[in-house]
Short mmCIF file of C-alpha atoms in Angstrom, two decimals:
data_model
loop_
_atom_site.label_atom_id
_atom_site.label_comp_id
_atom_site.label_asym_id
_atom_site.label_seq_id
_atom_site.Cartn_x
_atom_site.Cartn_y
_atom_site.Cartn_z
CA MET A 1 -59.63 -11.21 62.88
CA THR A 2 -63.01 -9.87 63.97
CA GLU A 3 -65.57 -8.22 61.74
CA SER A 4 -64.78 -4.96 63.52
CA ASP A 5 -61.04 -5.32 62.70
CA THR A 6 -61.84 -5.93 59.05
CA ARG A 7 -64.01 -2.82 58.85
CA ASP A 8 -61.22 -0.77 60.48
CA GLU A 9 -58.60 -2.08 57.90
CA ILE A 10 -60.91 -1.26 54.98
CA ALA A 11 -61.46 2.19 56.39
CA MET A 12 -57.69 2.74 56.63
CA MET A 13 -57.25 1.70 52.98
CA ASP A 14 -60.05 4.03 51.91
CA SER A 15 -58.37 6.85 53.75
CA PHE A 16 -54.89 6.18 52.17
CA ASP A 17 -54.08 8.98 49.70
CA LEU A 18 -52.46 7.53 46.51
CA THR A 19 -51.63 11.01 45.26
CA VAL A 20 -48.61 10.89 47.59
CA LEU A 21 -47.02 8.16 45.42
CA LEU A 22 -47.90 9.94 42.21
CA ARG A 23 -45.88 12.99 43.08
CA LYS A 24 -42.74 13.71 40.99
CA GLN A 25 -40.26 12.92 43.75
CA PHE A 26 -41.62 9.35 43.90
CA THR A 27 -42.61 8.57 40.30
CA ALA A 28 -39.40 9.80 38.64
CA PRO A 29 -37.08 7.38 40.50
CA ILE A 30 -39.52 4.49 39.98
CA LEU A 31 -39.77 5.24 36.26
CA LEU A 32 -36.00 5.48 35.92
CA TRP A 33 -35.62 2.15 37.76
CA VAL A 34 -38.10 0.44 35.38
CA LEU A 35 -36.35 1.91 32.32
CA TRP A 36 -32.99 0.73 33.66
CA LEU A 37 -34.33 -2.82 34.04
CA LEU A 38 -35.63 -2.75 30.45
CA TYR A 39 -32.29 -1.45 29.14
CA LYS A 40 -30.37 -4.08 31.12
CA ASP A 41 -32.59 -6.82 29.71
CA LEU A 42 -32.12 -5.59 26.11
CA LYS A 43 -28.39 -5.17 26.55
CA GLY A 44 -28.08 -8.62 28.06
CA SER A 45 -30.04 -10.19 25.21
CA LYS A 46 -27.36 -9.02 22.80
CA LYS A 47 -24.89 -11.39 24.40
CA LYS A 48 -27.13 -14.46 24.21
CA PRO A 49 -26.98 -16.94 21.32
CA ILE A 50 -29.90 -16.87 18.93
CA ALA A 51 -32.92 -18.55 20.49
CA GLY A 52 -33.10 -22.25 19.77
CA LEU A 53 -29.57 -22.52 18.32
CA ASP A 54 -27.54 -25.48 19.44
CA GLU A 55 -24.08 -24.60 18.11
CA LYS A 56 -22.65 -28.10 18.52
CA SER A 57 -25.46 -29.65 16.48
CA TYR A 58 -24.51 -27.50 13.48
CA GLU A 59 -21.00 -28.93 13.45
CA SER A 60 -22.24 -32.50 13.13
CA SER A 61 -25.38 -31.86 11.09
CA PRO A 62 -25.34 -28.43 9.43
CA ARG A 63 -28.71 -26.87 8.66
CA GLN A 64 -29.46 -23.65 6.82
CA SER A 65 -32.27 -21.31 7.87
CA GLU A 66 -35.19 -21.35 5.47
CA GLY A 67 -36.08 -18.16 3.63
CA TRP A 68 -32.70 -16.72 2.66
CA GLN A 69 -31.04 -18.03 -0.50
CA PRO A 70 -27.52 -17.51 -1.88
CA ILE A 71 -27.32 -15.35 -4.99
CA LYS A 72 -27.98 -17.20 -8.23
CA PRO A 73 -24.43 -17.37 -9.72
CA MET A 74 -23.13 -18.94 -6.52
CA GLN A 75 -25.96 -21.48 -6.38
CA GLU A 76 -25.41 -22.42 -10.01
CA GLN A 77 -21.61 -22.48 -10.20
CA VAL A 78 -20.26 -23.32 -6.74
CA ILE A 79 -20.03 -26.97 -5.73
CA SER A 80 -19.75 -27.94 -2.06
CA ILE A 81 -16.27 -29.24 -1.33
CA GLN A 82 -17.62 -32.44 0.24
CA SER A 83 -19.62 -33.24 -2.91
CA GLU A 84 -16.62 -32.50 -5.12
CA GLU A 85 -13.96 -34.43 -3.22
CA LYS A 86 -16.18 -37.27 -1.96
CA GLU A 87 -14.02 -39.94 -0.31
CA ASN A 88 -10.92 -37.71 -0.59
CA TYR A 89 -12.51 -34.96 1.49
CA ARG A 90 -10.60 -33.82 4.55
CA ALA A 91 -11.69 -31.45 7.31
CA TRP A 92 -10.16 -27.95 7.21
CA ASP A 93 -7.65 -28.70 9.99
CA GLU A 94 -6.47 -31.84 8.17
CA THR A 95 -6.03 -30.10 4.80
CA GLU A 96 -2.47 -29.15 3.82
CA PRO A 97 -1.86 -25.81 2.05
CA TYR A 98 -1.85 -26.34 -1.71
CA PRO A 99 1.69 -26.29 -3.22
CA TYR A 100 1.32 -23.86 -6.14
CA LYS A 101 4.31 -23.62 -8.49
CA PRO A 102 4.65 -20.07 -9.82
CA PHE A 103 8.31 -20.50 -10.75
CA LYS A 104 9.75 -22.10 -13.86
CA PRO A 105 13.29 -22.52 -15.25
CA GLY A 106 14.85 -19.99 -17.57
CA GLU A 107 14.91 -16.22 -17.67
CA HIS A 108 11.91 -14.74 -15.91
CA ARG A 109 9.85 -12.35 -17.99
CA LEU A 110 7.34 -10.01 -16.39
CA THR A 111 3.84 -11.00 -17.53
CA MET A 112 0.37 -10.83 -16.04
CA GLY A 113 0.20 -14.62 -15.93
CA VAL A 114 -3.56 -14.54 -15.40
CA THR A 115 -5.84 -17.49 -16.13
CA THR A 116 -9.57 -17.92 -15.55
CA ILE A 117 -10.68 -20.72 -13.25
CA PRO A 118 -14.08 -22.02 -12.07
CA LEU A 119 -15.88 -19.80 -9.57
CA THR A 120 -16.02 -22.70 -7.15
CA TYR A 121 -12.30 -22.15 -6.36
CA TRP A 122 -12.60 -18.52 -5.22
CA PHE A 123 -11.53 -19.28 -1.64
CA VAL A 124 -9.79 -22.22 -0.01
CA LEU A 125 -9.71 -23.50 3.56
CA ASP A 126 -6.78 -25.39 5.04
CA LYS A 127 -5.11 -25.97 8.38
CA THR A 128 -3.62 -22.45 8.54
CA TYR A 129 -7.10 -20.87 8.62
CA ARG A 130 -7.58 -20.19 12.32
CA ASP A 131 -3.96 -19.20 12.93
CA ARG A 132 -3.79 -16.77 9.99
CA ILE A 133 -7.02 -15.03 10.89
CA GLU A 134 -5.92 -14.54 14.49
CA LYS A 135 -2.51 -13.27 13.31
CA LYS A 136 -4.28 -10.85 10.99
CA TRP A 137 -6.38 -9.63 13.94
CA ASP A 138 -3.24 -9.12 16.03
CA ILE A 139 -1.64 -7.05 13.26
CA LEU A 140 -4.78 -4.94 12.88
CA ARG A 141 -4.65 -3.99 16.56
CA THR A 142 -1.55 -1.88 15.89
CA GLU A 143 -1.70 -1.22 12.13
CA TYR A 144 -5.42 -0.69 11.50
CA GLU A 145 -5.31 2.83 10.05
CA ASP A 146 -2.80 1.69 7.40
CA GLN A 147 -4.61 -1.50 6.44
CA VAL A 148 -8.40 -0.95 6.33
CA TYR A 149 -10.03 1.54 3.96
CA HIS A 150 -13.43 2.83 2.94
CA LEU A 151 -14.77 6.09 1.56
CA ASP A 152 -16.53 8.41 4.00
CA PRO A 153 -18.75 11.49 3.42
CA ALA A 154 -16.08 13.64 5.08
CA MET A 155 -13.76 12.77 2.19
CA ILE A 156 -16.03 14.26 -0.49
CA ARG A 157 -13.96 16.64 -2.56
CA ASP A 158 -15.74 17.83 -5.67
CA GLY A 159 -14.32 20.10 -8.32
CA ALA A 160 -12.79 19.88 -11.75
CA PRO A 161 -9.99 17.27 -11.73
CA GLU A 162 -6.55 18.11 -13.02
CA ASN A 163 -6.29 16.88 -16.58
CA GLU A 164 -2.93 18.19 -17.76
CA PRO A 165 -0.82 15.31 -19.12
CA GLU A 166 2.07 15.98 -16.77
CA SER A 167 -0.12 15.90 -13.66
CA LEU A 168 -2.75 13.36 -14.71
CA MET A 169 -1.56 10.32 -12.75
CA ASN A 170 -0.40 12.29 -9.70
CA ALA A 171 -3.47 14.51 -9.43
CA ARG A 172 -5.35 14.60 -6.15
CA VAL A 173 -8.32 12.31 -6.33
CA THR A 174 -11.80 13.79 -6.75
CA ILE A 175 -14.46 12.16 -4.56
CA SER A 176 -18.15 12.85 -5.08
CA GLU A 177 -21.23 11.90 -3.11
CA GLU A 178 -21.92 9.33 -5.84
CA ASP A 179 -18.46 7.80 -5.27
CA VAL A 180 -19.14 7.38 -1.56
CA GLU A 181 -22.51 5.75 -2.24
CA HIS A 182 -20.91 3.52 -4.88
CA ALA A 183 -18.29 2.38 -2.36
CA ASN A 184 -21.10 1.41 0.04
CA GLU A 185 -23.02 -0.47 -2.65
CA ALA A 186 -19.88 -2.19 -3.93
CA LEU A 187 -18.97 -3.35 -0.43
CA CYS A 188 -22.47 -4.73 0.17
CA GLU A 189 -22.33 -6.54 -3.18
CA LEU A 190 -18.99 -8.13 -2.32
CA TYR A 191 -20.17 -9.11 1.16
CA THR A 192 -23.32 -10.75 -0.22
CA ASN A 193 -21.23 -12.74 -2.69
CA VAL A 194 -18.74 -13.83 -0.01
CA VAL A 195 -21.49 -15.11 2.31
CA SER A 196 -23.29 -16.79 -0.60
CA TYR A 197 -20.08 -18.48 -1.70
CA LEU A 198 -19.18 -19.76 1.77
CA VAL A 199 -22.55 -21.36 2.49
CA CYS A 200 -22.46 -23.05 -0.93
CA ARG A 201 -18.83 -24.21 -0.88
CA PHE A 202 -18.41 -24.92 2.85
CA PRO A 203 -21.91 -25.51 4.29
CA GLN A 204 -20.39 -27.67 7.04
CA TYR A 205 -18.65 -24.57 8.43
CA PHE A 206 -20.89 -21.63 7.46
CA GLN A 207 -24.61 -21.79 8.19
CA ILE A 208 -27.36 -19.21 7.87
CA VAL A 209 -28.94 -19.63 11.30
CA LEU A 210 -31.19 -16.57 11.09
CA SER A 211 -32.62 -15.32 7.82
CA PRO A 212 -32.60 -11.53 7.37
CA GLY A 213 -35.85 -9.64 7.70
CA GLU A 214 -36.46 -7.59 10.81
CA THR A 215 -32.76 -8.10 11.53
CA ALA A 216 -29.66 -8.35 9.35
CA GLY A 217 -29.76 -12.13 9.84
CA ALA A 218 -26.88 -14.26 11.06
CA VAL A 219 -24.30 -16.54 9.47
CA PHE A 220 -22.53 -18.81 11.96
CA ASN A 221 -18.84 -19.59 11.49
CA SER A 222 -18.53 -22.93 13.27
CA ILE A 223 -14.71 -22.94 13.07
CA LEU A 224 -14.28 -19.70 15.00
CA ARG A 225 -17.71 -20.06 16.67
CA GLU A 226 -18.93 -16.54 15.93
CA TYR A 227 -21.76 -14.74 14.15
CA HIS A 228 -21.72 -12.26 11.29
CA PRO A 229 -24.58 -10.48 9.48
CA VAL A 230 -26.16 -11.84 6.30
CA ASP A 231 -27.87 -8.76 4.87
CA ALA A 232 -25.13 -6.15 4.41
CA VAL A 233 -27.55 -3.38 3.35
CA HIS A 234 -29.65 -3.83 6.48
CA TYR A 235 -26.52 -3.97 8.63
CA MET A 236 -25.23 -0.70 7.16
CA SER A 237 -28.39 1.05 8.43
CA LEU A 238 -27.82 0.11 12.08
CA THR A 239 -26.80 2.76 14.59
CA SER A 240 -23.99 2.16 17.07
CA GLY A 241 -26.28 2.55 20.09
CA GLU A 242 -28.88 0.11 18.82
CA PRO A 243 -29.02 -3.16 20.86
CA GLN A 244 -28.75 -6.30 18.72
CA CYS A 245 -30.48 -9.65 19.23
CA VAL A 246 -27.42 -11.32 17.66
CA ASP A 247 -23.93 -11.09 19.13
CA TYR A 248 -22.24 -10.02 15.88
CA ARG A 249 -18.49 -10.52 16.24
CA CYS A 250 -17.53 -7.16 14.77
CA PHE A 251 -20.41 -4.91 15.86
CA ASN A 252 -18.92 -1.96 17.79
CA THR A 253 -15.58 -3.80 17.92
CA ASP A 254 -12.83 -1.96 19.77
CA ILE A 255 -10.27 -2.92 17.12
CA ILE A 256 -11.33 0.17 15.11
CA PRO A 257 -9.22 3.06 16.48
CA ASP A 258 -11.13 5.98 18.00
CA LYS A 259 -8.75 8.41 16.30
CA LEU A 260 -10.28 7.64 12.89
CA ALA A 261 -13.29 9.69 14.04
CA LYS A 262 -11.10 12.69 14.94
CA ASP A 263 -9.44 15.44 12.87
CA LEU A 264 -11.91 14.84 10.05
CA ASP A 265 -10.66 17.91 8.23
CA VAL A 266 -7.18 16.36 7.86
CA LEU A 267 -7.51 14.08 4.83
CA GLU A 268 -3.84 13.55 3.95
CA ASP A 269 -0.54 12.98 5.73
CA ASP A 270 3.00 12.03 4.76
CA ILE A 271 1.92 8.47 3.88
CA GLY A 272 -1.06 9.31 1.70
CA TYR A 273 -4.82 9.71 2.06
CA ARG A 274 -6.12 9.22 5.59
CA VAL A 275 -8.90 6.80 6.53
CA VAL A 276 -11.65 8.57 8.49
CA ILE A 277 -14.99 7.58 10.02
CA SER A 278 -17.50 10.41 10.42
CA CYS A 279 -20.77 8.44 10.71
CA ASP A 280 -22.31 5.14 11.78
CA LYS A 281 -22.70 4.01 8.18
CA THR A 282 -18.96 4.16 7.55
CA ARG A 283 -18.30 2.36 10.81
CA ARG A 284 -20.70 -0.41 9.77
CA ALA A 285 -18.81 -0.61 6.46
CA HIS A 286 -15.54 -1.14 8.35
CA GLU A 287 -17.23 -3.86 10.40
CA LEU A 288 -18.39 -5.66 7.26
CA ILE A 289 -14.81 -5.56 5.96
CA LEU A 290 -13.62 -7.00 9.27
CA SER A 291 -16.32 -9.69 9.17
CA MET A 292 -15.04 -10.84 5.78
CA ALA A 293 -11.50 -10.85 7.20
CA ARG A 294 -12.70 -13.29 9.85
CA MET A 295 -14.51 -15.56 7.39
CA VAL A 296 -11.81 -15.90 4.70
CA GLU A 297 -8.02 -15.74 4.89
CA ASP A 298 -7.69 -13.62 1.76
CA ASP A 299 -7.12 -9.88 1.95
CA LEU A 300 -9.83 -8.29 -0.21
CA ILE A 301 -9.63 -4.84 -1.79
CA LEU A 302 -12.18 -3.11 -4.03
CA LEU A 303 -11.42 -0.98 -7.09
CA SER A 304 -13.65 1.12 -9.38
CA PRO A 305 -13.21 4.17 -11.62
CA ASN A 306 -14.47 7.35 -9.95
CA THR A 307 -17.33 9.41 -11.38
CA ALA A 308 -14.88 12.04 -12.68
CA LYS A 309 -13.14 9.30 -14.74
CA GLN A 310 -9.75 10.49 -13.52
CA TYR A 311 -6.52 8.75 -14.47
CA ASN A 312 -7.86 7.86 -17.92
CA GLY A 313 -10.70 5.98 -16.27
CA GLU A 314 -8.37 3.58 -14.46
CA TYR A 315 -9.68 1.59 -11.52
CA ILE A 316 -8.98 3.19 -8.12
CA LEU A 317 -8.56 1.40 -4.77
CA HIS A 318 -11.39 2.75 -2.62
CA SER A 319 -12.24 0.09 -0.04
CA GLY A 320 -11.06 -3.12 1.59
CA LEU A 321 -8.34 -4.59 3.78
CA PHE A 322 -4.67 -5.31 3.05
CA ALA A 323 -3.13 -6.86 6.18
CA PHE A 324 -0.34 -9.03 4.75
CA ALA A 325 1.42 -6.51 2.52
CA ALA A 326 5.06 -7.32 1.79
CA GLY A 327 7.60 -4.53 1.69
CA PHE A 328 5.36 -1.44 1.59
CA ASN A 329 2.79 0.50 3.57
CA PRO A 330 -0.54 -0.48 1.96
CA ARG A 331 -2.19 2.86 2.79
CA ASN A 332 0.12 4.41 0.24
CA ARG A 333 -2.09 2.64 -2.35
CA PHE A 334 -5.41 3.96 -0.97
CA LEU A 335 -7.28 6.06 -3.57
CA LYS A 336 -4.55 5.45 -6.14
CA PRO A 337 -5.15 4.22 -9.72
CA LEU A 338 -3.73 0.94 -11.03
CA THR A 339 -0.69 2.61 -12.59
CA LEU A 340 0.42 4.11 -9.26
CA ILE A 341 -0.50 0.99 -7.29
CA HIS A 342 1.95 -0.93 -9.48
CA GLY A 343 4.48 1.90 -9.54
CA PRO A 344 7.32 -0.07 -7.85
CA VAL A 345 6.91 -3.05 -10.20
CA PRO A 346 9.82 -3.00 -12.70
CA GLU A 347 8.84 -2.09 -16.28
CA TYR A 348 5.12 -2.10 -15.41
CA LYS A 349 4.32 0.98 -17.49
CA ARG A 350 6.14 -0.40 -20.52
CA ASP A 351 5.10 -4.04 -20.42
CA LEU A 352 1.92 -4.42 -18.35
CA LYS A 353 -0.01 -1.16 -17.96
CA SER A 354 -2.01 -1.46 -21.18
CA GLN A 355 -2.69 -5.18 -20.64
CA MET A 356 -3.82 -4.64 -17.06
CA ASN A 357 -6.23 -1.82 -17.87
CA LYS A 358 -7.77 -3.78 -20.74
CA PHE A 359 -8.13 -6.84 -18.53
CA PHE A 360 -9.96 -4.87 -15.83
CA ASP A 361 -12.28 -3.35 -18.42
CA LYS A 362 -13.11 -6.62 -20.18
CA LEU A 363 -13.42 -8.91 -17.16
CA ARG A 364 -17.01 -10.16 -17.06
CA PRO A 365 -19.07 -10.29 -13.84
CA HIS A 366 -18.65 -13.47 -11.77
CA THR A 367 -15.69 -14.60 -13.91
CA LEU A 368 -12.82 -15.59 -11.62
CA ALA A 369 -9.23 -14.86 -12.68
CA ASN A 370 -6.21 -16.24 -10.87
CA ARG A 371 -2.43 -15.79 -10.75
CA VAL A 372 0.33 -16.87 -8.36
CA ASN A 373 3.66 -15.19 -7.59
CA TYR A 374 6.59 -15.91 -5.27
CA THR A 375 9.62 -14.49 -3.54
CA PHE A 376 11.77 -15.25 -0.49
CA GLN A 377 12.37 -13.42 2.77
CA ASN A 378 14.75 -13.75 5.71
CA HIS A 379 12.08 -13.64 8.43
CA ASP A 380 8.65 -15.06 9.20
CA ASN A 381 6.63 -11.81 9.21
CA LEU A 382 3.38 -11.86 7.25
CA TYR A 383 3.19 -8.06 7.26
CA VAL A 384 6.30 -6.10 6.34
CA LYS A 385 5.79 -2.36 6.09
CA ARG A 386 9.28 -1.78 4.72
CA LYS A 387 11.53 -4.11 2.78
CA PHE A 388 13.76 -6.27 4.96
CA THR A 389 16.69 -5.93 2.63
CA ASP A 390 19.89 -3.97 2.50
CA SER A 391 20.94 -5.51 -0.84
CA ARG A 392 23.78 -7.27 0.97
CA ALA A 393 24.29 -10.96 0.42
CA ARG A 394 23.65 -12.93 3.60
CA THR A 395 25.45 -16.09 4.56
CA VAL A 396 23.76 -19.29 5.61
CA GLU A 397 25.29 -18.77 9.06
CA GLU A 398 23.72 -15.31 9.35
CA LEU A 399 20.36 -16.93 8.66
CA HIS A 400 20.87 -19.43 11.50
CA GLY A 401 21.77 -22.27 9.19
CA GLY A 402 19.01 -21.26 6.79
CA LYS A 403 16.28 -21.48 9.46
CA ASP A 404 15.32 -17.84 8.85
CA LEU A 405 14.77 -18.29 5.12
CA HIS A 406 11.12 -18.40 4.04
CA TYR A 407 9.39 -19.03 0.73
CA ARG A 408 6.55 -16.56 0.29
CA SER A 409 3.84 -17.04 -2.33
CA GLU A 410 0.64 -15.14 -3.07
CA ARG A 411 -2.43 -16.59 -4.73
CA GLN A 412 -4.11 -13.57 -6.27
CA THR A 413 -7.67 -13.50 -7.59
CA LEU A 414 -9.70 -10.99 -9.56
CA ILE A 415 -13.48 -10.99 -9.81
CA LYS A 416 -16.00 -8.37 -10.91
CA PHE A 417 -19.53 -7.65 -9.65
CA ASP A 418 -22.23 -5.37 -11.00
CA THR A 419 -23.55 -2.81 -8.50
CA PRO A 420 -27.10 -1.41 -8.15
CA ASP A 421 -26.00 2.02 -9.40
CA GLY A 422 -25.27 0.58 -12.86
CA ARG A 423 -21.52 0.57 -12.33
CA ASN A 424 -19.27 -2.31 -11.28
CA VAL A 425 -16.51 -3.15 -8.84
CA THR A 426 -13.47 -5.37 -9.30
CA VAL A 427 -12.27 -7.23 -6.22
CA PHE A 428 -8.60 -8.12 -5.84
CA GLY A 429 -7.94 -10.98 -3.42
CA VAL A 430 -4.59 -11.99 -1.94
CA ARG A 431 -4.06 -15.26 -0.10
CA THR A 432 -0.55 -15.37 1.41
CA TYR A 433 1.43 -18.57 1.88
CA LEU A 434 4.59 -18.58 3.99
CA TRP A 435 6.76 -21.70 4.16
CA ASN A 436 9.94 -22.10 6.18
CA PHE A 437 12.32 -23.21 3.44
CA GLN A 438 14.20 -25.81 5.49
CA ASP A 439 11.46 -27.20 7.72
CA GLU A 440 8.41 -27.01 5.43
CA PHE A 441 9.28 -26.38 1.79
CA LEU A 442 12.07 -28.96 1.43
CA VAL A 443 10.09 -31.68 3.23
CA ASN A 444 6.81 -31.10 1.38
CA ASN A 445 5.85 -34.08 -0.81
CA PHE A 446 5.58 -31.86 -3.89
CA TYR A 447 8.26 -29.22 -3.42
CA SER A 448 10.90 -31.68 -2.20
CA GLN A 449 10.99 -33.49 -5.55
CA PRO A 450 14.50 -33.03 -7.06
CA ALA A 451 13.06 -31.86 -10.40
CA ILE A 452 10.96 -29.17 -8.67
CA VAL A 453 13.91 -27.96 -6.58
CA GLU A 454 16.03 -27.77 -9.74
CA GLU A 455 13.34 -25.73 -11.49
CA LEU A 456 13.37 -23.33 -8.56
CA ARG A 457 17.17 -23.02 -8.71
CA GLN A 458 17.08 -22.25 -12.43
CA ALA A 459 14.26 -19.74 -11.95
CA ILE A 460 16.29 -17.85 -9.36
CA THR A 461 19.54 -17.84 -11.31
CA GLY A 462 17.69 -16.94 -14.51
CA MET A 463 15.94 -13.93 -12.99
CA ASN A 464 17.11 -10.69 -14.61
CA ASP A 465 18.89 -8.16 -12.39
CA ILE A 466 16.08 -5.58 -12.37
CA LEU A 467 13.44 -8.05 -11.22
CA GLY A 468 15.96 -9.73 -8.92
CA LYS A 469 16.62 -6.46 -7.12
CA TYR A 470 12.89 -5.78 -6.82
CA LYS A 471 12.40 -9.19 -5.17
CA GLY A 472 15.45 -8.80 -2.89
CA ARG A 473 17.49 -11.57 -4.53
CA PRO A 474 20.88 -9.99 -3.71
CA GLU A 475 20.12 -10.64 -0.03
CA TRP A 476 18.46 -14.06 0.01
CA GLY A 477 19.72 -15.50 -3.30
CA PRO A 478 23.26 -16.66 -2.34
CA PRO A 479 22.27 -18.52 0.86
CA LEU A 480 19.27 -20.05 -0.92
CA ILE A 481 21.42 -21.44 -3.73
CA ASN A 482 23.88 -22.79 -1.15
CA ILE A 483 21.09 -24.61 0.68
CA ILE A 484 19.73 -26.05 -2.57
CA GLU A 485 23.19 -27.30 -3.57
CA HIS A 486 23.76 -28.80 -0.13
CA ASN A 487 20.37 -30.52 -0.26
CA ARG A 488 21.12 -31.89 -3.76
CA LYS A 489 24.43 -33.43 -2.56
CA LEU A 490 22.70 -35.03 0.39
CA ASN A 491 20.10 -36.58 -1.91
CA MET A 492 22.81 -37.91 -4.22
CA ALA A 493 24.65 -39.45 -1.27
CA HIS A 494 21.52 -41.34 -0.29
#
């Protein structure tokens, strides 16, 4: 290139008018293109693991993020399962379900049967963990609106409650703004305690990989390989359109039905009170409930008295998840007091109502109470909206040689937490066990013992008719006794 050519090129550049590119028809598309690239980059970052996290390394050598600490009662009272069991420790998928024995010989009397146990035994992990959580998720895909609950601002219904004796227990619930805020605080308190417990009891499976601060933090579930928030209060403040640097498993999950955000003026139907979502904060609350449902097997529901002290100040079910209900639609219990929740239980008002209310009132924070119950069913469904019984005795042949008969047991827990508003919340947990009677129960090392099987037989035959009908004994009782007798003769022959 000659010196003359260079001068000509410089002259052309000097003569080029940049104002052409700065006109609206050019700058607007360029600006939109740049903004789209930024949005795409932010949206894509949501799907990436947290920077620097090697998921596999946490399974072999778990590490907790520095900065965040579990709440004090959990640090002080919860012992890691590996430290407790030492050489007897088994991984979750090698751990058999614990064989609780809620039955005993003789006539069954209805009692609370509650005992206090160390806080370290709040939740358990065994080989059913992954399967039960995925089954719960499958049920929620079709039954969500009947199984997950939380108060929403659209449900606020102030006014003087009905206080006439004849209408007291059946009065429509009064919900105030304070009740909605209490439900949010109670849920956050429960969530914080659940996360704190899990990282103390099972640090090999639950690790804080990102401490909360500018974000809600992240706890990594190495069994299901997914992330959940740490700071529930921070998480509740997030908006649905806000990109996240952590791929939270339940953030904007499609398992929450869109119809819960519609018809917000319809608060009741023929089942009971409707569950509605009118704002991002309530949606985040649902997601926290779902996160807990993917970290522990137990169904967890929250109860507190409302600010109007309706129903003689009884505790009311206002939040939580009840996926494995047996023989009833759980939404029928939403926003109901203890007396109505236990309405179908025989002789509850006469024998247990006073005891139950006193127990809820006197239970101290972070004290864990425990009880276990049992029944039988002629199917393997974990969730049964209506009772599978027609009060007709079935034969062993009708139950495919007894293969359809299942032993169902619930480990129920109660624990109370103080909330920032000066109130408290009691959390009812239900862990469901389902054993095929022939293939699992009668071959289990504990249950198969002749003395244990005989105790079960005497417990069933000694059950009074009222309780027997409530549990469906007329249907499953005769074939069960036949199987037990047949099994006893086989054992004697050998």
